[in-house]
Amino acid sequence: RVYAVSITALTAGDDKGALLFFRDETAARRLEHMRVDFVANASHELRTPLASVMGFIETLQGPARNDAVARERFLGIMREQAQRMSRLIDDLLSLSRIEMRAHVQPATPVDVLGLVKHIIDTLTPLAGDRGVALELVAPSTPVIVPGDRDELLRVFENLIENAVKYGQSGKRVVITVSTPAEGAAANDNEISISVRDFGPGIGPEHVPRLTERFYRVDVAASRDKGGTGLGLAIVKHIVNHHRGRLQIESELGQGALFRVVLPLFGDQKAAGRMRG
Ligand code: ADP
């Protein structure tokens, strides 16, 4: 632990004494470290594609100046790297926007089931390319939660896209909307949305760290698939912003399950917490 110590001298008549103050600065130091690490990581993540673009510009201005075939290929790589930087900047901005809004509780009624169906429709072509079938298990009526539609869209887009990206070709991804919530420590006034894949799964040492910014089990695999390493950090922030919980269950070889538990609309306890 880290303490800041200060001393104040006291005199009362002939009596002399001193007061020692100890202030626990451990949490503040830890936050400061996290902030510095975050800036260093973000700069590094941007510098890598930028260095690659600069390298190709030099090659195109120099040795490959008159090589039309090389030019086409290099321009393609440069575009990919620029897209990677752009995705990273979008994710960094999303994170800081959510952090700024964290004290304002989102409370517009959102039909999460409709939202999930919409995401499944938009991700079906990507899943098809990877040989993955998206399956929905859900009630027949809308499921309404108090929330921010764009933020919730981001959550389920990220989770389903991850399941498609990291799941296994030829296997299913099952999305289950359940009311009341299923799973660990669920209450009657909550709903859960889970995304389950049957891919290689995640080792137990990684599971608790997945929502850290820039944490990736396999950095090269994530980059290959266009990942920024910020998706699950954003998911966790948004779920917290909605007073919900993110639960991750996975074992190596057993696929992975990401479950979001949210308070239902009209739930008095949640409404009370929101006003509070
Ligand atoms: P990325 O942009 O790298 O996908 P995320 O924050 O979305 O970043 O995920 C962090 C890491 O968690 C990924 O790089 C991957 O290693 C792991 N991961 C996420 N979802 C899954 C999944 N469904 N199966 C296996 N690993 C996963």
Coordinates of N, CA, C and O in Angstrom, one line a residue, residues 166-233:
Y166 N -14.4 -15.7 -33.2 CA -13.6 -16.6 -32.4 C -14.2 -18.0 -32.3 O -13.5 -18.9 -31.8
G167 N -15.5 -18.2 -32.7 CA -16.1 -19.5 -32.6 C -15.5 -20.4 -33.7 O -14.6 -20.0 -34.4
Q168 N -16.1 -21.5 -33.9 CA -15.6 -22.5 -34.9 C -16.4 -22.5 -36.1 O -17.6 -22.6 -36.0
S169 N -15.7 -22.5 -37.3 CA -16.4 -22.7 -38.5 C -17.2 -24.0 -38.5 O -16.7 -25.0 -38.1
G170 N -18.4 -23.9 -39.1 CA -19.3 -25.2 -39.1 C -20.1 -25.4 -37.9 O -20.9 -26.3 -37.9
K171 N -19.8 -24.6 -36.8 CA -20.6 -24.8 -35.6 C -21.6 -23.6 -35.4 O -21.6 -22.7 -36.2
R172 N -22.5 -23.8 -34.5 CA -23.6 -22.8 -34.2 C -23.1 -21.7 -33.3 O -22.2 -22.0 -32.5
V173 N -23.8 -20.6 -33.3 CA -23.8 -19.6 -32.2 C -25.2 -19.5 -31.7 O -26.1 -19.2 -32.6
V174 N -25.5 -19.7 -30.5 CA -26.8 -19.7 -30.0 C -27.0 -18.4 -29.1 O -26.3 -18.2 -28.1
I175 N -28.0 -17.6 -29.5 CA -28.3 -16.4 -28.7 C -29.6 -16.7 -27.9 O -30.7 -17.0 -28.6
T176 N -29.6 -16.6 -26.6 CA -30.8 -16.9 -25.8 C -31.3 -15.6 -25.1 O -30.5 -15.1 -24.3
V177 N -32.5 -15.2 -25.3 CA -33.1 -14.1 -24.6 C -34.0 -14.7 -23.6 O -35.0 -15.5 -23.9
S178 N -33.8 -14.5 -22.3 CA -34.6 -15.2 -21.3 C -35.1 -14.2 -20.2 O -34.4 -13.4 -19.7
T179 N -36.5 -14.4 -20.0 CA -37.1 -13.5 -19.0 C -38.0 -14.4 -18.1 O -38.9 -15.1 -18.7
P180 N -37.8 -14.6 -16.8 CA -36.7 -13.9 -16.0 C -35.3 -14.5 -16.4 O -35.2 -15.5 -17.1
A181 N -34.3 -13.8 -15.9 CA -32.9 -14.1 -16.3 C -32.5 -15.5 -15.9 O -33.0 -16.0 -14.9
E182 N -31.7 -16.1 -16.8 CA -31.1 -17.4 -16.5 C -29.7 -17.2 -15.9 O -29.1 -16.2 -16.2
G183 N -29.2 -18.2 -15.3 CA -27.8 -18.2 -14.9 C -27.5 -17.8 -13.5 O -28.4 -17.6 -12.7
A184 N -26.2 -17.5 -13.2 CA -25.8 -17.3 -11.9 C -26.5 -16.1 -11.2 O -26.6 -15.0 -11.8
A185 N -26.9 -16.3 -10.0 CA -27.5 -15.2 -9.2 C -28.5 -14.3 -9.9 O -28.5 -13.1 -9.9
A186 N -29.4 -15.0 -10.7 CA -30.4 -14.2 -11.4 C -31.7 -13.9 -10.5 O -32.0 -14.7 -9.7
N187 N -32.3 -12.7 -10.8 CA -33.5 -12.4 -10.1 C -34.7 -12.4 -11.0 O -34.6 -12.3 -12.2
D188 N -35.9 -12.4 -10.4 CA -37.2 -12.5 -11.2 C -37.4 -11.2 -12.1 O -38.0 -11.2 -13.1
N189 N -36.9 -10.0 -11.5 CA -37.1 -8.8 -12.2 C -35.9 -8.4 -13.2 O -35.7 -7.3 -13.5
E190 N -35.3 -9.5 -13.6 CA -34.1 -9.2 -14.6 C -34.3 -10.1 -15.8 O -35.0 -11.1 -15.7
I191 N -33.7 -9.7 -16.9 CA -33.7 -10.5 -18.1 C -32.2 -10.8 -18.4 O -31.3 -10.1 -17.9
S192 N -32.0 -11.9 -19.1 CA -30.6 -12.2 -19.6 C -30.6 -12.4 -21.1 O -31.5 -13.0 -21.6
I193 N -29.5 -12.0 -21.6 CA -29.2 -12.3 -23.1 C -27.9 -13.0 -23.1 O -26.9 -12.4 -22.6
S194 N -27.9 -14.2 -23.6 CA -26.6 -14.9 -23.6 C -26.2 -15.3 -25.0 O -27.0 -15.5 -25.9
V195 N -24.9 -15.2 -25.3 CA -24.3 -15.5 -26.6 C -23.4 -16.7 -26.4 O -22.4 -16.5 -25.6
R196 N -23.7 -17.8 -27.0 CA -22.9 -19.0 -26.7 C -22.3 -19.5 -28.0 O -23.0 -19.7 -29.0
D197 N -21.0 -19.7 -28.0 CA -20.3 -20.3 -29.2 C -19.7 -21.7 -28.8 O -19.6 -22.0 -27.7
F198 N -19.4 -22.4 -29.9 CA -18.8 -23.8 -29.6 C -17.4 -23.9 -30.2 O -17.0 -24.8 -30.8
G199 N -16.7 -22.7 -30.0 CA -15.3 -22.7 -30.5 C -14.3 -23.2 -29.5 O -14.7 -24.0 -28.7
P200 N -13.1 -22.8 -29.7 CA -12.0 -23.3 -28.8 C -12.1 -22.9 -27.3 O -11.4 -23.5 -26.5
G201 N -12.9 -21.9 -27.0 CA -13.0 -21.5 -25.6 C -11.8 -20.7 -25.1 O -10.9 -20.4 -25.9
I202 N -11.8 -20.4 -23.8 CA -10.8 -19.5 -23.3 C -10.3 -20.1 -22.0 O -11.1 -20.5 -21.2
G203 N -9.0 -20.1 -21.8 CA -8.4 -20.7 -20.6 C -8.8 -19.9 -19.3 O -9.0 -18.7 -19.4
P204 N -8.8 -20.6 -18.2 CA -9.3 -19.9 -16.9 C -8.5 -18.7 -16.5 O -9.0 -17.8 -15.9
E205 N -7.2 -18.7 -16.9 CA -6.4 -17.6 -16.5 C -6.7 -16.3 -17.2 O -6.4 -15.2 -16.8
H206 N -7.3 -16.5 -18.4 CA -7.7 -15.3 -19.2 C -9.0 -14.7 -18.9 O -9.3 -13.5 -19.1
V207 N -10.0 -15.6 -18.5 CA -11.4 -15.2 -18.4 C -11.6 -13.9 -17.5 O -12.2 -13.0 -18.0
P208 N -11.0 -13.8 -16.3 CA -11.2 -12.6 -15.5 C -10.6 -11.3 -16.1 O -11.0 -10.2 -15.7
R209 N -9.7 -11.5 -17.1 CA -9.0 -10.3 -17.6 C -9.5 -9.8 -19.0 O -9.1 -8.8 -19.5
L210 N -10.5 -10.6 -19.5 CA -11.0 -10.3 -20.9 C -11.6 -8.8 -21.1 O -11.5 -8.3 -22.1
T211 N -12.1 -8.3 -20.0 CA -12.7 -7.0 -20.1 C -11.7 -5.8 -19.9 O -12.1 -4.7 -19.9
E212 N -10.5 -6.2 -19.6 CA -9.4 -5.1 -19.5 C -9.2 -4.5 -20.9 O -9.2 -5.2 -21.9
R213 N -8.9 -3.2 -20.9 CA -8.6 -2.6 -22.2 C -7.4 -3.2 -22.8 O -6.3 -3.3 -22.1
F214 N -7.4 -3.5 -24.1 CA -6.3 -4.1 -24.9 C -5.9 -5.5 -24.4 O -4.9 -6.0 -24.9
Y215 N -6.7 -6.1 -23.5 CA -6.3 -7.5 -23.2 C -6.8 -8.5 -24.3 O -8.0 -8.4 -24.6
R216 N -5.9 -9.3 -24.8 CA -6.3 -10.2 -25.8 C -5.6 -11.5 -25.6 O -4.4 -11.5 -25.2
V217 N -6.3 -12.6 -25.8 CA -5.7 -14.0 -25.5 C -4.6 -14.2 -26.5 O -3.5 -14.6 -26.2
D218 N -4.9 -13.8 -27.8 CA -3.9 -14.0 -28.8 C -3.9 -12.7 -29.7 O -4.8 -12.5 -30.5
V219 N -2.8 -11.9 -29.5 CA -2.8 -10.6 -30.1 C -2.9 -10.7 -31.6 O -3.6 -10.0 -32.3
A220 N -2.0 -11.6 -32.1 CA -2.0 -11.7 -33.6 C -3.3 -12.1 -34.2 O -3.8 -11.6 -35.2
A221 N -4.0 -13.1 -33.5 CA -5.3 -13.6 -34.0 C -6.3 -12.5 -34.0 O -7.1 -12.3 -34.9
S222 N -6.3 -11.7 -32.9 CA -7.2 -10.6 -32.8 C -7.0 -9.6 -33.9 O -8.0 -9.1 -34.5
R223 N -5.7 -9.2 -34.1 CA -5.4 -8.2 -35.2 C -5.9 -8.7 -36.5 O -6.4 -8.0 -37.4
D224 N -5.6 -10.0 -36.8 CA -5.9 -10.7 -38.0 C -7.4 -10.5 -38.3 O -7.8 -10.4 -39.5
K225 N -8.2 -10.6 -37.3 CA -9.7 -10.6 -37.4 C -10.2 -9.2 -37.3 O -11.4 -8.9 -37.2
G226 N -9.3 -8.2 -37.3 CA -9.7 -6.8 -37.3 C -10.0 -6.3 -35.9 O -10.7 -5.3 -35.7
G227 N -9.6 -7.0 -34.8 CA -9.9 -6.6 -33.5 C -9.1 -5.4 -33.0 O -8.0 -5.2 -33.4
T228 N -9.6 -4.7 -32.0 CA -8.9 -3.6 -31.4 C -8.5 -3.9 -30.0 O -7.7 -3.2 -29.3
G229 N -9.1 -5.0 -29.4 CA -8.8 -5.3 -28.0 C -9.6 -4.4 -27.0 O -9.4 -4.5 -25.8
L230 N -10.6 -3.6 -27.6 CA -11.4 -2.8 -26.7 C -12.8 -3.2 -26.6 O -13.6 -2.7 -25.8
G231 N -13.2 -4.1 -27.5 CA -14.6 -4.5 -27.6 C -15.3 -4.9 -26.2 O -16.3 -4.3 -25.8
L232 N -14.6 -5.8 -25.5 CA -15.2 -6.3 -24.2 C -15.1 -5.2 -23.1 O -16.0 -5.2 -22.2
A233 N -14.1 -4.4 -23.2 CA -14.0 -3.2 -22.2 C -15.2 -2.3 -22.4 O -15.9 -1.9 -21.5

